[in-house]
């Protein structure tokens, strides 16, 4: 494994996956991944957007598991950000792995949906796009500068039925109830490490990981409490550490929620790591995918 990987992370990967898989994960901490984006159906016809995109970035690659996702080999984010179609909100730059959790949300017109940790809005705007704007979104974000960015992105992406709450989601009024909740939790980002730019990953110390896990569990507890009976909760992180993933999901299972297995078609389409709770999904970091975890849960009626 690369010597730039912090000692705690190296040990945790070996603990969770064994030495051979830990080496594979470390090999996925590449220096750079290709630019990927979503076409946004809330801002014009996506076929038209793709035609415009092709003028600047030849050969956008589609994916089997998501019709609106594209990989842009050879392009840079700056190239895309300079295009009028970017300023018009016709596309949203997003990693492929980050597009997965929203696909686990059952979205019906008229649903009330809470995105608990929403900024900068990648998944909020994706949820609205998947539902063709027909859901009522509450987007919660603790950091005020990031909440401002979230508002900007929601507006640019043409999301209308949404409110932004600049607050700590743990303090949400206990009277709130939602049909679906997305908890894209703050995490160590252990799945998104990019090596090779000479900057070692920061802050991967045990105390910080433990503090992060504590926050994740508190957020999960709140997510469970604001979910309507029959409602769906999706939990996601961009970490591959089991203490941030399966251990947090287990607290929701202990509270009585039932796991909704990730569809085989989706799990089979991405590079997967073994999981200790069958039906959850952990994406292995590769040259195309960031490390990522997602699980869907239902609150029994
Ligand atoms: N879902 C976002 C997206 O797809 O663009 C990314 C979310 S990022 C993983 C986690 C976010 O949670 C950060 O913006 C962070 O400021 C926010 N956050 C951290 N703790 C929070 C809390 N207790 N309540 C609400 N937001 C929180």
mmCIF file of C-alpha atoms and ligand atoms in Angstrom:
data_model
loop_
_atom_site.group_PDB
_atom_site.id
_atom_site.type_symbol
_atom_site.label_atom_id
_atom_site.label_comp_id
_atom_site.label_asym_id
_atom_site.label_seq_id
_atom_site.Cartn_x
_atom_site.Cartn_y
_atom_site.Cartn_z
ATOM 1 C CA UNK A 1 0.000 0.000 0.000
ATOM 2 C CA UNK A 2 1.042 3.549 -0.594
ATOM 3 C CA UNK A 3 3.045 4.962 2.311
ATOM 4 C CA UNK A 4 0.992 8.180 2.158
ATOM 5 C CA UNK A 5 -2.056 6.406 3.563
ATOM 6 C CA UNK A 6 -2.490 7.383 7.217
ATOM 7 C CA UNK A 7 -1.581 4.622 9.646
ATOM 8 C CA UNK A 8 -5.028 4.502 11.253
ATOM 9 C CA UNK A 9 -6.747 4.125 7.885
ATOM 10 C CA UNK A 10 -4.321 1.437 6.740
ATOM 11 C CA UNK A 11 -4.986 -0.579 9.909
ATOM 12 C CA UNK A 12 -8.757 -0.048 9.679
ATOM 13 C CA UNK A 13 -8.843 -1.240 6.053
ATOM 14 C CA UNK A 14 -6.902 -4.382 6.948
ATOM 15 C CA UNK A 15 -9.178 -4.927 9.977
ATOM 16 C CA UNK A 16 -12.361 -4.534 7.875
ATOM 17 C CA UNK A 17 -11.344 -6.236 4.615
ATOM 18 C CA UNK A 18 -8.118 -8.172 5.085
ATOM 19 C CA UNK A 19 -4.711 -7.316 3.640
ATOM 20 C CA UNK A 20 -5.378 -8.253 -0.006
ATOM 21 C CA UNK A 21 -8.575 -6.194 -0.352
ATOM 22 C CA UNK A 22 -7.007 -3.366 1.638
ATOM 23 C CA UNK A 23 -4.301 -3.250 -1.030
ATOM 24 C CA UNK A 24 -6.949 -3.159 -3.776
ATOM 25 C CA UNK A 25 -8.737 -0.303 -1.987
ATOM 26 C CA UNK A 26 -5.454 1.571 -1.637
ATOM 27 C CA UNK A 27 -4.822 1.072 -5.353
ATOM 28 C CA UNK A 28 -8.171 2.827 -5.917
ATOM 29 C CA UNK A 29 -6.885 5.964 -4.187
ATOM 30 C CA UNK A 30 -5.798 7.185 -7.590
ATOM 31 C CA UNK A 31 -4.566 10.641 -8.500
ATOM 32 C CA UNK A 32 -7.537 11.646 -10.623
ATOM 33 C CA UNK A 33 -10.872 10.273 -11.878
ATOM 34 C CA UNK A 34 -12.588 11.272 -15.108
ATOM 35 C CA UNK A 35 -15.165 14.044 -14.955
ATOM 36 C CA UNK A 36 -18.713 12.756 -14.575
ATOM 37 C CA UNK A 37 -22.032 14.574 -14.589
ATOM 38 C CA UNK A 38 -25.793 14.244 -14.660
ATOM 39 C CA UNK A 39 -27.983 15.636 -17.402
ATOM 40 C CA UNK A 40 -30.759 17.634 -15.704
ATOM 41 C CA UNK A 41 -34.282 17.024 -17.052
ATOM 42 C CA UNK A 42 -35.566 20.029 -15.054
ATOM 43 C CA UNK A 43 -33.595 22.357 -17.367
ATOM 44 C CA UNK A 44 -34.588 21.388 -20.884
ATOM 45 C CA UNK A 45 -34.647 18.218 -22.923
ATOM 46 C CA UNK A 46 -31.728 15.971 -21.956
ATOM 47 C CA UNK A 47 -31.149 14.830 -25.565
ATOM 48 C CA UNK A 48 -30.720 18.480 -26.529
ATOM 49 C CA UNK A 49 -28.368 19.027 -23.579
ATOM 50 C CA UNK A 50 -26.322 16.040 -24.644
ATOM 51 C CA UNK A 51 -26.049 17.390 -28.198
ATOM 52 C CA UNK A 52 -24.785 20.711 -26.794
ATOM 53 C CA UNK A 53 -22.367 18.866 -24.537
ATOM 54 C CA UNK A 54 -20.965 16.888 -27.466
ATOM 55 C CA UNK A 55 -19.973 20.133 -29.209
ATOM 56 C CA UNK A 56 -17.513 20.841 -26.363
ATOM 57 C CA UNK A 57 -16.740 17.384 -24.961
ATOM 58 C CA UNK A 58 -16.753 14.750 -27.679
ATOM 59 C CA UNK A 59 -17.903 11.269 -26.843
ATOM 60 C CA UNK A 60 -19.662 11.459 -23.490
ATOM 61 C CA UNK A 61 -19.982 7.873 -22.238
ATOM 62 C CA UNK A 62 -23.316 6.567 -20.913
ATOM 63 C CA UNK A 63 -23.639 4.029 -18.104
ATOM 64 C CA UNK A 64 -25.892 0.980 -17.862
ATOM 65 C CA UNK A 65 -27.386 1.854 -14.471
ATOM 66 C CA UNK A 66 -28.436 5.487 -14.849
ATOM 67 C CA UNK A 67 -29.762 7.032 -18.053
ATOM 68 C CA UNK A 68 -28.811 10.598 -17.102
ATOM 69 C CA UNK A 69 -25.190 9.889 -16.063
ATOM 70 C CA UNK A 70 -22.266 10.604 -18.392
ATOM 71 C CA UNK A 71 -18.492 10.092 -18.144
ATOM 72 C CA UNK A 72 -16.408 12.685 -20.002
ATOM 73 C CA UNK A 73 -13.009 11.149 -20.756
ATOM 74 C CA UNK A 74 -10.346 13.791 -21.273
ATOM 75 C CA UNK A 75 -12.436 16.745 -20.063
ATOM 76 C CA UNK A 76 -11.720 18.773 -16.946
ATOM 77 C CA UNK A 77 -14.282 20.217 -14.527
ATOM 78 C CA UNK A 78 -13.087 23.677 -15.612
ATOM 79 C CA UNK A 79 -13.943 22.821 -19.246
ATOM 80 C CA UNK A 80 -17.502 21.951 -18.207
ATOM 81 C CA UNK A 81 -17.884 24.913 -15.851
ATOM 82 C CA UNK A 82 -17.002 27.257 -18.721
ATOM 83 C CA UNK A 83 -19.952 26.047 -20.835
ATOM 84 C CA UNK A 84 -23.223 28.033 -20.990
ATOM 85 C CA UNK A 85 -25.121 24.795 -20.376
ATOM 86 C CA UNK A 86 -23.383 24.526 -16.989
ATOM 87 C CA UNK A 87 -24.393 28.045 -15.944
ATOM 88 C CA UNK A 88 -27.940 27.267 -17.143
ATOM 89 C CA UNK A 89 -28.114 24.263 -14.809
ATOM 90 C CA UNK A 90 -28.573 21.760 -17.654
ATOM 91 C CA UNK A 91 -25.895 19.537 -16.104
ATOM 92 C CA UNK A 92 -24.624 18.871 -12.579
ATOM 93 C CA UNK A 93 -21.046 17.739 -11.944
ATOM 94 C CA UNK A 94 -21.196 14.750 -9.595
ATOM 95 C CA UNK A 95 -19.147 11.638 -8.959
ATOM 96 C CA UNK A 96 -20.719 8.381 -10.133
ATOM 97 C CA UNK A 97 -20.791 6.876 -6.652
ATOM 98 C CA UNK A 98 -22.553 9.953 -5.289
ATOM 99 C CA UNK A 99 -25.349 9.355 -7.814
ATOM 100 C CA UNK A 100 -26.214 5.964 -6.279
ATOM 101 C CA UNK A 101 -28.090 6.802 -3.013
ATOM 102 C CA UNK A 102 -30.837 8.882 -4.663
ATOM 103 C CA UNK A 103 -31.621 5.916 -6.923
ATOM 104 C CA UNK A 104 -32.611 3.949 -3.791
ATOM 105 C CA UNK A 105 -35.302 6.462 -2.824
ATOM 106 C CA UNK A 106 -38.865 5.508 -3.829
ATOM 107 C CA UNK A 107 -40.105 8.800 -5.252
ATOM 108 C CA UNK A 108 -43.822 9.303 -5.879
ATOM 109 C CA UNK A 109 -45.460 12.612 -6.836
ATOM 110 C CA UNK A 110 -46.489 14.599 -3.777
ATOM 111 C CA UNK A 111 -44.085 12.913 -1.368
ATOM 112 C CA UNK A 112 -42.427 14.893 1.407
ATOM 113 C CA UNK A 113 -38.687 14.193 1.335
ATOM 114 C CA UNK A 114 -36.031 15.315 3.819
ATOM 115 C CA UNK A 115 -32.390 15.616 2.749
ATOM 116 C CA UNK A 116 -30.776 15.931 6.183
ATOM 117 C CA UNK A 117 -27.221 16.952 5.225
ATOM 118 C CA UNK A 118 -27.835 18.550 1.897
ATOM 119 C CA UNK A 119 -25.101 20.977 0.812
ATOM 120 C CA UNK A 120 -23.925 21.584 -1.820
ATOM 121 C CA UNK A 121 -27.052 19.906 -3.177
ATOM 122 C CA UNK A 122 -25.861 17.100 -5.443
ATOM 123 C CA UNK A 123 -28.385 14.644 -4.100
ATOM 124 C CA UNK A 124 -31.194 17.159 -3.421
ATOM 125 C CA UNK A 125 -31.080 18.326 -7.030
ATOM 126 C CA UNK A 126 -30.875 14.706 -8.215
ATOM 127 C CA UNK A 127 -33.939 13.730 -6.137
ATOM 128 C CA UNK A 128 -35.892 16.617 -7.654
ATOM 129 C CA UNK A 129 -34.709 15.638 -11.143
ATOM 130 C CA UNK A 130 -35.644 11.969 -10.652
ATOM 131 C CA UNK A 131 -39.107 13.013 -9.444
ATOM 132 C CA UNK A 132 -39.452 15.551 -12.283
ATOM 133 C CA UNK A 133 -39.958 18.244 -9.655
ATOM 134 C CA UNK A 134 -43.059 16.539 -8.214
ATOM 135 C CA UNK A 135 -41.849 16.086 -4.608
ATOM 136 C CA UNK A 136 -41.682 18.512 -1.687
ATOM 137 C CA UNK A 137 -38.080 18.710 -0.562
ATOM 138 C CA UNK A 138 -36.797 19.924 2.797
ATOM 139 C CA UNK A 139 -33.040 20.411 2.593
ATOM 140 C CA UNK A 140 -31.238 20.743 5.890
ATOM 141 C CA UNK A 141 -27.661 22.023 6.193
ATOM 142 C CA UNK A 142 -25.804 23.115 9.319
ATOM 143 C CA UNK A 143 -23.093 25.277 7.752
ATOM 144 C CA UNK A 144 -24.415 28.661 6.647
ATOM 145 C CA UNK A 145 -21.950 29.254 3.789
ATOM 146 C CA UNK A 146 -22.704 25.791 2.442
ATOM 147 C CA UNK A 147 -26.443 26.406 2.869
ATOM 148 C CA UNK A 148 -26.038 29.477 0.636
ATOM 149 C CA UNK A 149 -24.286 27.350 -1.995
ATOM 150 C CA UNK A 150 -27.112 24.819 -1.687
ATOM 151 C CA UNK A 151 -29.738 27.529 -2.326
ATOM 152 C CA UNK A 152 -27.787 28.685 -5.377
ATOM 153 C CA UNK A 153 -27.516 25.170 -6.788
ATOM 154 C CA UNK A 154 -31.205 24.382 -6.179
ATOM 155 C CA UNK A 155 -32.158 27.550 -8.016
ATOM 156 C CA UNK A 156 -29.732 26.995 -10.907
ATOM 157 C CA UNK A 157 -30.931 23.419 -11.310
ATOM 158 C CA UNK A 158 -34.583 24.536 -11.482
ATOM 159 C CA UNK A 159 -35.755 22.926 -8.225
ATOM 160 C CA UNK A 160 -38.882 24.801 -7.104
ATOM 161 C CA UNK A 161 -40.693 22.753 -4.478
ATOM 162 C CA UNK A 162 -37.985 22.995 -1.816
ATOM 163 C CA UNK A 163 -37.155 24.754 1.432
ATOM 164 C CA UNK A 164 -33.657 25.113 2.847
ATOM 165 C CA UNK A 165 -33.243 24.947 6.618
ATOM 166 C CA UNK A 166 -29.881 26.270 7.802
ATOM 167 C CA UNK A 167 -29.819 24.222 10.982
ATOM 168 C CA UNK A 168 -28.266 21.225 12.692
ATOM 169 C CA UNK A 169 -30.423 18.293 11.598
ATOM 170 C CA UNK A 170 -30.098 16.778 15.076
ATOM 171 C CA UNK A 171 -32.150 19.739 16.329
ATOM 172 C CA UNK A 172 -35.021 19.313 13.861
ATOM 173 C CA UNK A 173 -38.406 19.720 15.539
ATOM 174 C CA UNK A 174 -39.556 16.281 16.737
ATOM 175 C CA UNK A 175 -42.998 16.957 15.265
ATOM 176 C CA UNK A 176 -41.671 16.746 11.672
ATOM 177 C CA UNK A 177 -42.678 13.641 9.674
ATOM 178 C CA UNK A 178 -41.472 12.746 6.147
ATOM 179 C CA UNK A 179 -42.372 10.060 3.594
ATOM 180 C CA UNK A 180 -38.678 9.566 2.823
ATOM 181 C CA UNK A 181 -35.400 10.693 4.371
ATOM 182 C CA UNK A 182 -31.931 10.810 2.847
ATOM 183 C CA UNK A 183 -29.094 10.896 5.365
ATOM 184 C CA UNK A 184 -25.912 11.547 3.388
ATOM 185 C CA UNK A 185 -23.903 11.790 6.549
ATOM 186 C CA UNK A 186 -20.763 13.830 7.231
ATOM 187 C CA UNK A 187 -17.971 11.251 7.210
ATOM 188 C CA UNK A 188 -14.220 10.773 7.108
ATOM 189 C CA UNK A 189 -14.273 10.638 3.294
ATOM 190 C CA UNK A 190 -12.087 7.542 3.458
ATOM 191 C CA UNK A 191 -13.492 6.391 0.108
ATOM 192 C CA UNK A 192 -12.625 9.561 -1.772
ATOM 193 C CA UNK A 193 -8.922 9.858 -1.035
ATOM 194 C CA UNK A 194 -6.862 10.953 -4.009
ATOM 195 C CA UNK A 195 -3.176 10.179 -3.763
ATOM 196 C CA UNK A 196 -0.543 11.250 -6.189
ATOM 197 C CA UNK A 197 -0.964 15.000 -5.874
ATOM 198 C CA UNK A 198 1.671 15.043 -3.117
ATOM 199 C CA UNK A 199 -0.801 16.099 -0.421
ATOM 200 C CA UNK A 200 -1.330 13.429 2.227
ATOM 201 C CA UNK A 201 -4.901 12.897 3.438
ATOM 202 C CA UNK A 202 -5.588 14.758 6.673
ATOM 203 C CA UNK A 203 -7.258 14.140 10.017
ATOM 204 C CA UNK A 204 -7.596 10.353 9.865
ATOM 205 C CA UNK A 205 -6.985 9.967 13.603
ATOM 206 C CA UNK A 206 -8.963 7.619 15.858
ATOM 207 C CA UNK A 207 -10.474 10.432 17.972
ATOM 208 C CA UNK A 208 -11.811 12.198 14.888
ATOM 209 C CA UNK A 209 -13.210 8.991 13.419
ATOM 210 C CA UNK A 210 -14.955 8.228 16.729
ATOM 211 C CA UNK A 211 -16.414 11.744 16.903
ATOM 212 C CA UNK A 212 -17.649 11.391 13.317
ATOM 213 C CA UNK A 213 -19.297 8.058 14.107
ATOM 214 C CA UNK A 214 -20.995 9.605 17.150
ATOM 215 C CA UNK A 215 -22.463 12.356 14.947
ATOM 216 C CA UNK A 216 -23.552 9.795 12.335
ATOM 217 C CA UNK A 217 -25.384 7.760 14.978
ATOM 218 C CA UNK A 218 -27.089 10.873 16.395
ATOM 219 C CA UNK A 219 -28.177 11.900 12.897
ATOM 220 C CA UNK A 220 -29.432 8.367 12.236
ATOM 221 C CA UNK A 221 -31.484 8.456 15.444
ATOM 222 C CA UNK A 222 -33.111 11.705 14.317
ATOM 223 C CA UNK A 223 -33.671 10.326 10.793
ATOM 224 C CA UNK A 224 -35.530 7.325 12.232
ATOM 225 C CA UNK A 225 -37.655 9.546 14.462
ATOM 226 C CA UNK A 226 -38.862 11.864 11.661
ATOM 227 C CA UNK A 227 -39.710 9.028 9.249
ATOM 228 C CA UNK A 228 -43.400 8.180 8.760
ATOM 229 C CA UNK A 229 -44.494 4.554 9.215
ATOM 230 C CA UNK A 230 -44.042 2.894 5.811
ATOM 231 C CA UNK A 231 -41.425 5.498 4.880
ATOM 232 C CA UNK A 232 -37.945 4.872 3.434
ATOM 233 C CA UNK A 233 -34.643 6.062 4.870
ATOM 234 C CA UNK A 234 -31.483 5.963 2.762
ATOM 235 C CA UNK A 235 -28.177 6.189 4.611
ATOM 236 C CA UNK A 236 -24.998 7.006 2.677
ATOM 237 C CA UNK A 237 -21.391 7.975 3.285
ATOM 238 C CA UNK A 238 -18.335 8.408 1.087
ATOM 239 C CA UNK A 239 -16.383 6.218 3.512
ATOM 240 C CA UNK A 240 -15.492 2.542 3.262
ATOM 241 C CA UNK A 241 -14.986 2.090 7.024
ATOM 242 C CA UNK A 242 -17.482 -0.295 8.589
ATOM 243 C CA UNK A 243 -17.694 1.720 11.804
ATOM 244 C CA UNK A 244 -19.215 4.569 9.743
ATOM 245 C CA UNK A 245 -21.393 2.319 7.608
ATOM 246 C CA UNK A 246 -22.777 -1.021 8.749
ATOM 247 C CA UNK A 247 -22.348 -0.069 12.450
ATOM 248 C CA UNK A 248 -24.552 2.999 11.940
ATOM 249 C CA UNK A 249 -27.128 1.057 9.887
ATOM 250 C CA UNK A 250 -27.236 -1.505 12.696
ATOM 251 C CA UNK A 251 -28.500 1.189 15.100
ATOM 252 C CA UNK A 252 -31.500 1.744 12.792
ATOM 253 C CA UNK A 253 -32.121 -2.004 12.552
ATOM 254 C CA UNK A 254 -31.959 -2.169 16.358
ATOM 255 C CA UNK A 255 -34.590 0.591 16.426
ATOM 256 C CA UNK A 256 -36.950 -1.626 14.406
ATOM 257 C CA UNK A 257 -36.337 -0.541 10.810
ATOM 258 C CA UNK A 258 -36.152 -3.224 8.118
ATOM 259 C CA UNK A 259 -33.513 -3.359 5.428
ATOM 260 C CA UNK A 260 -34.621 -2.924 1.807
ATOM 261 C CA UNK A 261 -31.917 -4.725 -0.193
ATOM 262 C CA UNK A 262 -30.136 -2.688 -2.862
ATOM 263 C CA UNK A 263 -31.343 -4.107 -6.200
ATOM 264 C CA UNK A 264 -28.921 -6.707 -7.580
ATOM 265 C CA UNK A 265 -28.856 -4.910 -10.936
ATOM 266 C CA UNK A 266 -27.424 -1.800 -9.278
ATOM 267 C CA UNK A 267 -25.024 -3.561 -6.923
ATOM 268 C CA UNK A 268 -23.800 -5.805 -9.725
ATOM 269 C CA UNK A 269 -23.099 -2.842 -12.000
ATOM 270 C CA UNK A 270 -20.527 -1.180 -9.753
ATOM 271 C CA UNK A 271 -17.280 -2.445 -8.171
ATOM 272 C CA UNK A 272 -18.391 -3.777 -4.788
ATOM 273 C CA UNK A 273 -16.680 -4.504 -1.481
ATOM 274 C CA UNK A 274 -18.009 -7.233 0.804
ATOM 275 C CA UNK A 275 -20.517 -6.007 3.392
ATOM 276 C CA UNK A 276 -21.422 -7.418 6.810
ATOM 277 C CA UNK A 277 -25.128 -6.578 6.413
ATOM 278 C CA UNK A 278 -26.368 -8.307 3.262
ATOM 279 C CA UNK A 279 -28.382 -5.982 1.029
ATOM 280 C CA UNK A 280 -26.297 -2.903 1.787
ATOM 281 C CA UNK A 281 -23.779 -1.691 -0.801
ATOM 282 C CA UNK A 282 -20.172 -0.583 -0.446
ATOM 283 C CA UNK A 283 -18.465 0.646 -3.601
ATOM 284 C CA UNK A 284 -14.769 -0.070 -3.958
ATOM 285 C CA UNK A 285 -12.639 2.926 -4.943
ATOM 286 C CA UNK A 286 -11.330 2.489 -8.490
ATOM 287 C CA UNK A 287 -10.124 4.673 -11.364
ATOM 288 C CA UNK A 288 -13.802 5.410 -12.150
ATOM 289 C CA UNK A 289 -15.621 5.126 -8.816
ATOM 290 C CA UNK A 290 -15.102 6.702 -5.416
ATOM 291 C CA UNK A 291 -15.495 4.512 -2.352
ATOM 292 C CA UNK A 292 -19.068 4.872 -1.138
ATOM 293 C CA UNK A 293 -21.664 3.179 1.041
ATOM 294 C CA UNK A 294 -25.453 3.136 0.746
ATOM 295 C CA UNK A 295 -28.279 1.301 2.452
ATOM 296 C CA UNK A 296 -32.065 1.640 2.288
ATOM 297 C CA UNK A 297 -34.323 0.985 5.280
ATOM 298 C CA UNK A 298 -38.062 0.979 5.827
ATOM 299 C CA UNK A 299 -40.009 1.905 8.931
ATOM 300 C CA UNK A 300 -42.681 -0.763 9.420
ATOM 301 C CA UNK A 301 -46.311 0.485 9.484
HETATM 302 N N1 LIG B 1 -25.606 15.546 0.274
HETATM 303 C C1 LIG B 1 -24.615 16.490 -0.201
HETATM 304 C C2 LIG B 1 -24.548 16.438 -1.701
HETATM 305 O O1 LIG B 1 -24.865 15.387 -2.274
HETATM 306 O O2 LIG B 1 -24.186 17.452 -2.305
HETATM 307 C C3 LIG B 1 -23.267 16.243 0.433
HETATM 308 C C4 LIG B 1 -23.344 16.248 1.941
HETATM 309 S S1 LIG B 1 -21.805 16.222 2.754
HETATM 310 C C5 LIG B 1 -21.431 14.537 2.710
HETATM 311 C C6 LIG B 1 -22.306 16.421 4.399
HETATM 312 C C7 LIG B 1 -22.918 17.781 4.704
HETATM 313 O O3 LIG B 1 -23.519 17.697 5.998
HETATM 314 C C8 LIG B 1 -21.931 18.924 4.786
HETATM 315 O O4 LIG B 1 -22.372 19.970 3.976
HETATM 316 C C9 LIG B 1 -21.953 19.352 6.254
HETATM 317 O O5 LIG B 1 -21.776 20.749 6.441
HETATM 318 C C10 LIG B 1 -23.345 18.923 6.661
HETATM 319 N N2 LIG B 1 -23.551 18.628 8.095
HETATM 320 C C11 LIG B 1 -22.652 18.115 8.969
HETATM 321 N N3 LIG B 1 -23.239 17.926 10.156
HETATM 322 C C12 LIG B 1 -24.534 18.304 10.028
HETATM 323 C C13 LIG B 1 -25.637 18.352 10.918
HETATM 324 N N4 LIG B 1 -25.520 17.954 12.176
HETATM 325 N N5 LIG B 1 -26.829 18.799 10.451
HETATM 326 C C14 LIG B 1 -26.943 19.203 9.160
HETATM 327 N N6 LIG B 1 -25.919 19.206 8.285
HETATM 328 C C15 LIG B 1 -24.738 18.759 8.710
#
